[in-house]
Amino acid sequence: QVQLVESGGGSVQAGGSLRLSCVASIYTDMNYCTGWFRQAPGKEREEVALINSDGGNRYADSVKGRFTISKDNAKNTLYLQMNSLKPEDTAMYYCAADHPRYYSGGVDCPAEWDYNYWGQGTQVTVSS
């Protein structure tokens, strides 16, 4: 059974930094997509940063230049370094992982709703 366990959330002031970690046994399998998602109160869950099955990264426009996603395969750990945090970054952050999907147009990572493996979440609160 795949388990993902996040850590590293907390409360910081605007402009501060946090690093989230996600440990998962699935990271020994190279053919997967994995990333960070967040959900703020009253809002839908959204993709924040992703590493696709080819190793490429992508970021939501709102975090580009401030957040960095990385992965340490030896430690089975996914990271999200968050710098220059803003109050609007306040949310529950989740890591997720799954195999890529094969569509008629090619291969891509699953849509947010289609990931099968999720962590329990870690809260990030940024005060102004």
Tab-separated table of N, CA, C and O in Angstrom:
chain	number	residue	atom	x	y	z
A	1	GLN	N	0.844	-1.185	0.000
A	1	GLN	CA	0.000	0.000	0.000
A	1	GLN	C	0.883	1.239	0.000
A	1	GLN	O	1.832	1.338	0.761
A	2	VAL	N	0.560	2.165	-0.890
A	2	VAL	CA	1.346	3.390	-0.990
A	2	VAL	C	0.923	4.342	0.114
A	2	VAL	O	-0.263	4.580	0.328
A	3	GLN	N	1.907	4.892	0.798
A	3	GLN	CA	1.634	5.895	1.825
A	3	GLN	C	2.502	7.112	1.581
A	3	GLN	O	3.678	6.978	1.244
A	4	LEU	N	1.911	8.270	1.723
A	4	LEU	CA	2.626	9.526	1.610
A	4	LEU	C	2.439	10.283	2.918
A	4	LEU	O	1.312	10.431	3.402
A	5	VAL	N	3.539	10.762	3.461
A	5	VAL	CA	3.488	11.454	4.750
A	5	VAL	C	4.194	12.801	4.618
A	5	VAL	O	5.403	12.856	4.372
A	6	GLU	N	3.405	13.877	4.774
A	6	GLU	CA	3.950	15.226	4.677
A	6	GLU	C	4.409	15.728	6.045
A	6	GLU	O	3.912	15.290	7.082
A	7	SER	N	5.306	16.679	6.000
A	7	SER	CA	5.731	17.392	7.202
A	7	SER	C	6.293	18.746	6.777
A	7	SER	O	6.534	18.972	5.587
A	8	GLY	N	6.481	19.612	7.757
A	8	GLY	CA	7.144	20.876	7.486
A	8	GLY	C	6.253	22.098	7.467
A	8	GLY	O	6.746	23.224	7.321
A	9	GLY	N	4.956	21.906	7.593
A	9	GLY	CA	4.076	23.066	7.614
A	9	GLY	C	4.251	23.861	8.899
A	9	GLY	O	4.951	23.459	9.823
A	10	GLY	N	3.616	25.009	8.937
A	10	GLY	CA	3.698	25.845	10.128
A	10	GLY	C	3.168	27.227	9.856
A	10	GLY	O	2.518	27.469	8.828
A	11	SER	N	3.447	28.123	10.787
A	11	SER	CA	2.995	29.511	10.676
A	11	SER	C	4.202	30.419	10.517
A	11	SER	O	5.154	30.315	11.295
A	12	VAL	N	4.141	31.287	9.531
A	12	VAL	CA	5.227	32.237	9.284
A	12	VAL	C	4.636	33.588	8.919
A	12	VAL	O	3.463	33.681	8.539
A	13	GLN	N	5.462	34.596	9.002
A	13	GLN	CA	5.044	35.916	8.550
A	13	GLN	C	5.308	36.063	7.052
A	13	GLN	O	6.147	35.345	6.484
A	14	ALA	N	4.595	36.964	6.438
A	14	ALA	CA	4.789	37.231	5.013
A	14	ALA	C	6.260	37.543	4.737
A	14	ALA	O	6.908	38.255	5.505
A	15	GLY	N	6.750	36.966	3.650
A	15	GLY	CA	8.153	37.119	3.298
A	15	GLY	C	9.031	36.001	3.807
A	15	GLY	O	10.204	35.897	3.404
A	16	GLY	N	8.486	35.176	4.692
A	16	GLY	CA	9.247	34.081	5.258
A	16	GLY	C	9.316	32.871	4.342
A	16	GLY	O	8.796	32.879	3.217
A	17	SER	N	9.939	31.814	4.861
A	17	SER	CA	10.145	30.594	4.086
A	17	SER	C	9.762	29.362	4.897
A	17	SER	O	9.839	29.370	6.132
A	18	LEU	N	9.365	28.345	4.192
A	18	LEU	CA	9.119	27.027	4.764
A	18	LEU	C	9.534	25.983	3.740
A	18	LEU	O	9.502	26.237	2.534
A	19	ARG	N	9.898	24.800	4.237
A	19	ARG	CA	10.164	23.686	3.349
A	19	ARG	C	9.288	22.508	3.757
A	19	ARG	O	9.365	22.031	4.887
A	20	LEU	N	8.487	22.071	2.820
A	20	LEU	CA	7.639	20.905	3.042
A	20	LEU	C	8.351	19.651	2.549
A	20	LEU	O	9.084	19.698	1.563
A	21	SER	N	8.092	18.550	3.234
A	21	SER	CA	8.658	17.259	2.844
A	21	SER	C	7.540	16.238	2.728
A	21	SER	O	6.548	16.310	3.454
A	22	CYS	N	7.736	15.289	1.839
A	22	CYS	CA	6.768	14.206	1.662
A	22	CYS	C	7.553	12.929	1.419
A	22	CYS	O	8.288	12.826	0.434
A	23	VAL	N	7.399	11.986	2.329
A	23	VAL	CA	8.079	10.702	2.206
A	23	VAL	C	7.092	9.681	1.663
A	23	VAL	O	5.965	9.564	2.162
A	24	ALA	N	7.511	8.937	0.635
A	24	ALA	CA	6.597	7.981	0.014
A	24	ALA	C	7.369	6.805	-0.553
A	24	ALA	O	8.373	6.988	-1.227
A	25	SER	N	6.855	5.617	-0.327
A	25	SER	CA	7.503	4.417	-0.848
A	25	SER	C	7.422	4.363	-2.370
A	25	SER	O	8.236	3.729	-3.016
A	26	ILE	N	6.430	5.043	-2.975
A	26	ILE	CA	6.253	4.987	-4.423
A	26	ILE	C	7.424	5.641	-5.150
A	26	ILE	O	7.641	5.419	-6.329
A	27	TYR	N	8.229	6.441	-4.434
A	27	TYR	CA	9.306	7.139	-5.108
A	27	TYR	C	10.436	6.221	-5.537
A	27	TYR	O	11.375	6.650	-6.186
A	28	THR	N	10.368	4.944	-5.179
A	28	THR	CA	11.342	3.998	-5.716
A	28	THR	C	10.967	3.601	-7.144
A	28	THR	O	11.771	3.044	-7.861
A	29	ASP	N	9.729	3.890	-7.524
A	29	ASP	CA	9.251	3.630	-8.876
A	29	ASP	C	9.457	4.888	-9.699
A	29	ASP	O	8.904	5.936	-9.376
A	30	MET	N	10.230	4.808	-10.749
A	30	MET	CA	10.568	6.010	-11.494
A	30	MET	C	9.433	6.482	-12.400
A	30	MET	O	9.394	7.621	-12.803
A	31	ASN	N	8.494	5.625	-12.733
A	31	ASN	CA	7.442	5.987	-13.677
A	31	ASN	C	6.231	6.541	-12.948
A	31	ASN	O	5.214	5.867	-12.812
A	32	TYR	N	6.332	7.777	-12.481
A	32	TYR	CA	5.210	8.363	-11.785
A	32	TYR	C	5.251	9.879	-11.917
A	32	TYR	O	6.253	10.467	-12.247
A	33	CYS	N	4.130	10.453	-11.655
A	33	CYS	CA	4.016	11.898	-11.496
A	33	CYS	C	3.838	12.176	-10.008
A	33	CYS	O	3.180	11.401	-9.302
A	34	THR	N	4.389	13.255	-9.532
A	34	THR	CA	4.221	13.602	-8.131
A	34	THR	C	4.272	15.113	-7.964
A	34	THR	O	4.957	15.799	-8.724
A	35	GLY	N	3.551	15.580	-7.003
A	35	GLY	CA	3.535	17.019	-6.844
A	35	GLY	C	2.860	17.466	-5.575
A	35	GLY	O	2.459	16.663	-4.730
A	36	TRP	N	2.756	18.776	-5.460
A	36	TRP	CA	2.130	19.431	-4.328
A	36	TRP	C	0.858	20.145	-4.774
A	36	TRP	O	0.850	20.806	-5.808
A	37	PHE	N	-0.158	20.001	-3.952
A	37	PHE	CA	-1.430	20.638	-4.188
A	37	PHE	C	-1.822	21.370	-2.909
A	37	PHE	O	-1.324	21.051	-1.832
A	38	ARG	N	-2.713	22.324	-3.030
A	38	ARG	CA	-3.153	23.034	-1.829
A	38	ARG	C	-4.633	23.369	-1.928
A	38	ARG	O	-5.178	23.495	-3.025
A	39	GLN	N	-5.214	23.504	-0.757
A	39	GLN	CA	-6.626	23.876	-0.682
A	39	GLN	C	-6.813	24.875	0.437
A	39	GLN	O	-6.546	24.561	1.604
A	40	ALA	N	-7.261	26.053	0.067
A	40	ALA	CA	-7.573	27.090	1.040
A	40	ALA	C	-9.042	26.989	1.423
A	40	ALA	O	-9.846	26.460	0.652
A	41	PRO	N	-9.422	27.482	2.594
A	41	PRO	CA	-10.825	27.416	3.014
A	41	PRO	C	-11.747	28.053	1.982
A	41	PRO	O	-11.497	29.167	1.513
A	42	GLY	N	-12.774	27.326	1.604
A	42	GLY	CA	-13.745	27.845	0.661
A	42	GLY	C	-13.317	27.813	-0.786
A	42	GLY	O	-14.035	28.310	-1.662
A	43	LYS	N	-12.156	27.249	-1.044
A	43	LYS	CA	-11.662	27.197	-2.416
A	43	LYS	C	-11.421	25.752	-2.837
A	43	LYS	O	-11.286	24.857	-2.011
A	44	GLU	N	-11.341	25.545	-4.150
A	44	GLU	CA	-11.053	24.219	-4.666
A	44	GLU	C	-9.562	23.916	-4.530
A	44	GLU	O	-8.727	24.810	-4.503
A	45	ARG	N	-9.255	22.649	-4.458
A	45	ARG	CA	-7.859	22.234	-4.407
A	45	ARG	C	-7.198	22.543	-5.746
A	45	ARG	O	-7.806	22.339	-6.803
A	46	GLU	N	-5.966	23.003	-5.692
A	46	GLU	CA	-5.267	23.390	-6.910
A	46	GLU	C	-3.857	22.819	-6.932
A	46	GLU	O	-3.243	22.601	-5.881
A	47	GLU	N	-3.366	22.602	-8.135
A	47	GLU	CA	-1.991	22.142	-8.298
A	47	GLU	C	-1.045	23.301	-8.058
A	47	GLU	O	-1.246	24.390	-8.581
A	48	VAL	N	0.000	23.047	-7.288
A	48	VAL	CA	0.989	24.071	-6.984
A	48	VAL	C	2.269	23.827	-7.775
A	48	VAL	O	2.790	24.733	-8.428
A	49	ALA	N	2.792	22.619	-7.693
A	49	ALA	CA	4.045	22.283	-8.378
A	49	ALA	C	4.067	20.794	-8.641
A	49	ALA	O	3.546	20.008	-7.838
A	50	LEU	N	4.673	20.414	-9.747
A	50	LEU	CA	4.597	19.018	-10.177
A	50	LEU	C	5.917	18.596	-10.807
A	50	LEU	O	6.588	19.394	-11.469
A	51	ILE	N	6.290	17.345	-10.568
A	51	ILE	CA	7.371	16.698	-11.307
A	51	ILE	C	6.733	15.588	-12.127
A	51	ILE	O	6.100	14.682	-11.564
A	52	ASN	N	6.889	15.655	-13.441
A	52	ASN	CA	6.239	14.643	-14.263
A	52	ASN	C	7.136	13.417	-14.417
A	52	ASN	O	8.237	13.357	-13.894
A	53	SER	N	6.645	12.426	-15.129
A	53	SER	CA	7.345	11.144	-15.235
A	53	SER	C	8.660	11.270	-16.004
A	53	SER	O	9.515	10.385	-15.905
A	54	ASP	N	8.845	12.346	-16.768
A	54	ASP	CA	10.108	12.600	-17.461
A	54	ASP	C	11.066	13.429	-16.623
A	54	ASP	O	12.174	13.728	-17.066
A	55	GLY	N	10.636	13.806	-15.436
A	55	GLY	CA	11.494	14.600	-14.561
A	55	GLY	C	11.344	16.099	-14.707
A	55	GLY	O	12.007	16.870	-13.999
A	56	GLY	N	10.491	16.535	-15.616
A	56	GLY	CA	10.268	17.955	-15.794
A	56	GLY	C	9.398	18.538	-14.700
A	56	GLY	O	8.581	17.834	-14.106
A	57	ASN	N	9.591	19.818	-14.439
A	57	ASN	CA	8.812	20.498	-13.405
A	57	ASN	C	7.834	21.468	-14.042
A	57	ASN	O	8.085	22.026	-15.112
A	58	ARG	N	6.751	21.700	-13.349
A	58	ARG	CA	5.867	22.793	-13.734
A	58	ARG	C	5.284	23.400	-12.471
A	58	ARG	O	5.143	22.722	-11.450
A	59	TYR	N	4.941	24.661	-12.560
A	59	TYR	CA	4.466	25.426	-11.414
A	59	TYR	C	3.224	26.213	-11.772
A	59	TYR	O	3.057	26.652	-12.908
A	60	ALA	N	2.398	26.404	-10.773
A	60	ALA	CA	1.296	27.341	-10.940
A	60	ALA	C	1.874	28.746	-11.098
A	60	ALA	O	2.917	29.074	-10.502
A	61	ASP	N	1.210	29.562	-11.895
A	61	ASP	CA	1.706	30.923	-12.130
A	61	ASP	C	1.868	31.696	-10.818
A	61	ASP	O	2.776	32.510	-10.674
A	62	SER	N	1.012	31.421	-9.868
A	62	SER	CA	1.022	32.176	-8.611
A	62	SER	C	2.254	31.905	-7.748
A	62	SER	O	2.533	32.670	-6.822
A	63	VAL	N	2.978	30.824	-8.031
A	63	VAL	CA	4.133	30.493	-7.196
A	63	VAL	C	5.448	30.493	-7.959
A	63	VAL	O	6.508	30.284	-7.364
A	64	LYS	N	5.393	30.723	-9.271
A	64	LYS	CA	6.614	30.724	-10.067
A	64	LYS	C	7.608	31.751	-9.536
A	64	LYS	O	7.231	32.870	-9.228
A	65	GLY	N	8.857	31.330	-9.427
A	65	GLY	CA	9.896	32.218	-8.923
A	65	GLY	C	10.001	32.250	-7.418
A	65	GLY	O	10.962	32.802	-6.874
A	66	ARG	N	9.017	31.679	-6.719
A	66	ARG	CA	9.044	31.675	-5.252
A	66	ARG	C	9.159	30.264	-4.685
A	66	ARG	O	9.774	30.067	-3.636
A	67	PHE	N	8.544	29.299	-5.334
A	67	PHE	CA	8.541	27.922	-4.852
A	67	PHE	C	9.422	27.060	-5.750
A	67	PHE	O	9.510	27.287	-6.961
A	68	THR	N	10.044	26.052	-5.145
A	68	THR	CA	10.863	25.107	-5.894
A	68	THR	C	10.535	23.692	-5.456
A	68	THR	O	10.601	23.379	-4.269
A	69	ILE	N	10.190	22.849	-6.420
A	69	ILE	CA	9.918	21.446	-6.130
A	69	ILE	C	11.149	20.626	-6.464
A	69	ILE	O	11.850	20.897	-7.446
A	70	SER	N	11.444	19.642	-5.634
A	70	SER	CA	12.594	18.780	-5.879
A	70	SER	C	12.337	17.415	-5.255
A	70	SER	O	11.414	17.253	-4.449
A	71	LYS	N	13.169	16.477	-5.629
A	71	LYS	CA	12.961	15.091	-5.165
A	71	LYS	C	14.299	14.444	-4.896
A	71	LYS	O	15.239	14.599	-5.680
A	72	ASP	N	14.405	13.747	-3.791
A	72	ASP	CA	15.599	12.988	-3.440
A	72	ASP	C	15.230	11.515	-3.468
A	72	ASP	O	14.599	11.011	-2.530
A	73	ASN	N	15.578	10.840	-4.549
A	73	ASN	CA	15.182	9.440	-4.696
A	73	ASN	C	15.824	8.559	-3.625
A	73	ASN	O	15.203	7.586	-3.169
A	74	ALA	N	17.037	8.879	-3.217
A	74	ALA	CA	17.719	8.061	-2.211
A	74	ALA	C	16.989	8.100	-0.878
A	74	ALA	O	17.045	7.144	-0.105
A	75	LYS	N	16.309	9.208	-0.616
A	75	LYS	CA	15.578	9.350	0.651
A	75	LYS	C	14.083	9.156	0.472
A	75	LYS	O	13.320	9.339	1.429
A	76	ASN	N	13.649	8.813	-0.750
A	76	ASN	CA	12.219	8.638	-1.021
A	76	ASN	C	11.417	9.870	-0.602
A	76	ASN	O	10.306	9.740	-0.046
A	77	THR	N	11.955	11.032	-0.858
A	77	THR	CA	11.349	12.254	-0.339
A	77	THR	C	11.179	13.306	-1.423
A	77	THR	O	12.072	13.536	-2.228
A	78	LEU	N	10.013	13.914	-1.399
A	78	LEU	CA	9.670	15.053	-2.253
A	78	LEU	C	9.690	16.305	-1.392
A	78	LEU	O	9.243	16.275	-0.248
A	79	TYR	N	10.187	17.399	-1.950
A	79	TYR	CA	10.275	18.653	-1.204
A	79	TYR	C	9.548	19.770	-1.935
A	79	TYR	O	9.396	19.758	-3.144
A	80	LEU	N	9.144	20.759	-1.162
A	80	LEU	CA	8.660	22.015	-1.722
A	80	LEU	C	9.282	23.133	-0.893
A	80	LEU	O	8.899	23.327	0.268
A	81	GLN	N	10.231	23.819	-1.475
A	81	GLN	CA	10.826	24.977	-0.833
A	81	GLN	C	9.984	26.190	-1.180
A	81	GLN	O	9.801	26.504	-2.356
A	82	MET	N	9.475	26.849	-0.161
A	82	MET	CA	8.591	27.990	-0.365
A	82	MET	C	9.247	29.232	0.212
A	82	MET	O	9.478	29.309	1.424
A	83	ASN	N	9.563	30.159	-0.650
A	83	ASN	CA	10.182	31.427	-0.247
A	83	ASN	C	9.233	32.584	-0.541
A	83	ASN	O	8.286	32.444	-1.310
A	84	SER	N	9.515	33.716	0.058
A	84	SER	CA	8.711	34.929	-0.150
A	84	SER	C	7.231	34.627	0.001
A	84	SER	O	6.398	35.008	-0.839
A	85	LEU	N	6.897	33.953	1.069
A	85	LEU	CA	5.516	33.537	1.279
A	85	LEU	C	4.590	34.739	1.441
A	85	LEU	O	4.967	35.770	2.000
A	86	LYS	N	3.377	34.550	0.938
A	86	LYS	CA	2.350	35.592	0.991
A	86	LYS	C	1.141	35.070	1.761
A	86	LYS	O	0.914	33.852	1.812
A	87	PRO	N	0.333	35.946	2.317
A	87	PRO	CA	-0.879	35.477	3.017
A	87	PRO	C	-1.768	34.607	2.134
A	87	PRO	O	-2.399	33.667	2.639
A	88	GLU	N	-1.796	34.885	0.848
A	88	GLU	CA	-2.627	34.074	-0.052
A	88	GLU	C	-2.079	32.667	-0.275
A	88	GLU	O	-2.738	31.838	-0.916
A	89	ASP	N	-0.896	32.374	0.238
A	89	ASP	CA	-0.374	31.007	0.192
A	89	ASP	C	-0.928	30.144	1.328
A	89	ASP	O	-0.680	28.932	1.364
A	90	THR	N	-1.646	30.756	2.240
A	90	THR	CA	-2.225	30.018	3.358
A	90	THR	C	-3.184	28.958	2.850
A	90	THR	O	-4.117	29.245	2.099
A	91	ALA	N	-2.940	27.719	3.241
A	91	ALA	CA	-3.758	26.595	2.771
A	91	ALA	C	-3.268	25.312	3.432
A	91	ALA	O	-2.207	25.292	4.070
A	92	MET	N	-4.045	24.264	3.244
A	92	MET	CA	-3.568	22.919	3.564
A	92	MET	C	-2.835	22.413	2.329
A	92	MET	O	-3.395	22.460	1.228
A	93	TYR	N	-1.633	21.955	2.519
A	93	TYR	CA	-0.814	21.475	1.417
A	93	TYR	C	-0.747	19.949	1.448
A	93	TYR	O	-0.513	19.346	2.497
A	94	TYR	N	-0.938	19.355	0.276
A	94	TYR	CA	-0.934	17.908	0.134
A	94	TYR	C	0.080	17.488	-0.925
A	94	TYR	O	0.221	18.161	-1.951
A	95	CYS	N	0.746	16.377	-0.676
A	95	CYS	CA	1.511	15.774	-1.754
A	95	CYS	C	0.678	14.629	-2.331
A	95	CYS	O	-0.146	14.035	-1.634
A	96	ALA	N	0.897	14.357	-3.584
A	96	ALA	CA	0.167	13.310	-4.281
A	96	ALA	C	1.092	12.643	-5.280
A	96	ALA	O	2.082	13.242	-5.732
A	97	ALA	N	0.771	11.420	-5.629
A	97	ALA	CA	1.581	10.682	-6.598
A	97	ALA	C	0.718	9.664	-7.311
A	97	ALA	O	-0.263	9.147	-6.752
A	98	ASP	N	1.075	9.388	-8.550
A	98	ASP	CA	0.398	8.350	-9.320
A	98	ASP	C	1.153	8.156	-10.631
A	98	ASP	O	1.978	8.988	-11.019
A	99	HIS	N	0.823	7.096	-11.310
A	99	HIS	CA	1.423	6.854	-12.609
A	99	HIS	C	0.839	7.817	-13.637
A	99	HIS	O	-0.291	8.286	-13.484
A	100	PRO	N	1.582	8.134	-14.692
A	100	PRO	CA	1.043	9.004	-15.737
A	100	PRO	C	-0.096	8.317	-16.478
A	100	PRO	O	-0.263	7.103	-16.411
A	101	ARG	N	-0.878	9.118	-17.167
A	101	ARG	CA	-1.999	8.619	-17.964
A	101	ARG	C	-1.632	8.672	-19.433
A	101	ARG	O	-0.927	9.573	-19.882
A	102	TYR	N	-2.149	7.718	-20.167
A	102	TYR	CA	-1.863	7.639	-21.583
A	102	TYR	C	-3.119	8.049	-22.342
A	102	TYR	O	-4.146	7.386	-22.282
A	103	TYR	N	-3.015	9.161	-23.028
A	103	TYR	CA	-4.130	9.715	-23.782
A	103	TYR	C	-3.855	9.567	-25.267
A	103	TYR	O	-2.755	9.222	-25.678
A	104	SER	N	-4.853	9.862	-26.073
A	104	SER	CA	-4.692	9.759	-27.527
A	104	SER	C	-3.595	10.702	-28.018
A	104	SER	O	-2.910	10.429	-28.995
A	105	GLY	N	-3.403	11.823	-27.320
A	105	GLY	CA	-2.387	12.791	-27.728
A	105	GLY	C	-1.026	12.547	-27.134
A	105	GLY	O	-0.066	13.263	-27.457
A	106	GLY	N	-0.901	11.549	-26.266
A	106	GLY	CA	0.389	11.283	-25.644
A	106	GLY	C	0.260	10.940	-24.181
A	106	GLY	O	-0.784	10.469	-23.731
A	107	VAL	N	1.308	11.226	-23.435
A	107	VAL	CA	1.360	10.890	-22.015
A	107	VAL	C	1.348	12.179	-21.204
A	107	VAL	O	2.027	13.147	-21.556
A	108	ASP	N	0.625	12.176	-20.115
A	108	ASP	CA	0.607	13.340	-19.252
A	108	ASP	C	0.283	12.905	-17.834
A	108	ASP	O	-0.200	11.785	-17.604
A	109	CYS	N	0.552	13.795	-16.914
A	109	CYS	CA	0.203	13.508	-15.524
A	109	CYS	C	-1.306	13.585	-15.336
A	109	CYS	O	-2.001	14.285	-16.076
A	110	PRO	N	-1.802	12.894	-14.319
A	110	PRO	CA	-3.252	12.934	-14.090
A	110	PRO	C	-3.732	14.335	-13.732
A	110	PRO	O	-2.961	15.172	-13.262
A	111	ALA	N	-4.999	14.563	-13.974
A	111	ALA	CA	-5.617	15.771	-13.449
A	111	ALA	C	-5.673	15.674	-11.928
A	111	ALA	O	-5.576	14.578	-11.362
A	112	GLU	N	-5.822	16.798	-11.265
A	112	GLU	CA	-5.804	16.823	-9.798
A	112	GLU	C	-6.753	15.813	-9.190
A	112	GLU	O	-6.430	15.103	-8.251
A	113	TRP	N	-7.944	15.693	-9.754
A	113	TRP	CA	-8.976	14.819	-9.202
A	113	TRP	C	-8.689	13.342	-9.440
A	113	TRP	O	-9.348	12.483	-8.857
A	114	ASP	N	-7.713	13.043	-10.278
A	114	ASP	CA	-7.492	11.663	-10.711
A	114	ASP	C	-6.306	11.004	-10.017
A	114	ASP	O	-5.991	9.849	-10.304
A	115	TYR	N	-5.650	11.707	-9.100
A	115	TYR	CA	-4.567	11.085	-8.345
A	115	TYR	C	-5.139	10.101	-7.333
A	115	TYR	O	-6.104	10.403	-6.633
A	116	ASN	N	-4.519	8.955	-7.223
A	116	ASN	CA	-4.997	7.919	-6.306
A	116	ASN	C	-4.291	7.937	-4.954
A	116	ASN	O	-4.807	7.382	-3.984
A	117	TYR	N	-3.128	8.519	-4.874
A	117	TYR	CA	-2.323	8.461	-3.653
A	117	TYR	C	-2.086	9.873	-3.124
A	117	TYR	O	-1.496	10.713	-3.796
A	118	TRP	N	-2.545	10.087	-1.895
A	118	TRP	CA	-2.474	11.396	-1.255
A	118	TRP	C	-1.931	11.277	0.149
A	118	TRP	O	-2.162	10.281	0.837
A	119	GLY	N	-1.223	12.329	0.555
A	119	GLY	CA	-0.847	12.433	1.943
A	119	GLY	C	-1.986	13.017	2.760
A	119	GLY	O	-3.034	13.375	2.226
A	120	GLN	N	-1.750	13.144	4.064
A	120	GLN	CA	-2.797	13.614	4.965
A	120	GLN	C	-2.880	15.135	5.004
A	120	GLN	O	-3.857	15.688	5.514
A	121	GLY	N	-1.879	15.801	4.485
A	121	GLY	CA	-1.863	17.254	4.441
A	121	GLY	C	-1.080	17.871	5.573
A	121	GLY	O	-0.954	17.300	6.661
A	122	THR	N	-0.545	19.042	5.302
A	122	THR	CA	0.157	19.820	6.325
A	122	THR	C	-0.247	21.287	6.141
A	122	THR	O	-0.277	21.794	5.021
A	123	GLN	N	-0.568	21.940	7.255
A	123	GLN	CA	-1.107	23.296	7.197
A	123	GLN	C	0.013	24.324	7.088
A	123	GLN	O	0.996	24.274	7.839
A	124	VAL	N	-0.175	25.252	6.176
A	124	VAL	CA	0.725	26.405	6.041
A	124	VAL	C	-0.103	27.662	6.268
A	124	VAL	O	-1.121	27.867	5.598
A	125	THR	N	0.315	28.482	7.207
A	125	THR	CA	-0.384	29.728	7.515
A	125	THR	C	0.611	30.884	7.429
A	125	THR	O	1.643	30.861	8.091
A	126	VAL	N	0.274	31.861	6.594
A	126	VAL	CA	1.141	33.020	6.403
A	126	VAL	C	0.395	34.261	6.867
A	126	VAL	O	-0.675	34.577	6.351
A	127	SER	N	0.964	34.951	7.819
A	127	SER	CA	0.317	36.151	8.358
A	127	SER	C	0.959	37.404	7.768
A	127	SER	O	2.148	37.417	7.440
A	128	SER	N	0.149	38.445	7.669
A	128	SER	CA	0.642	39.701	7.077
A	128	SER	C	1.268	40.597	8.131
A	128	SER	O	1.174	40.350	9.313
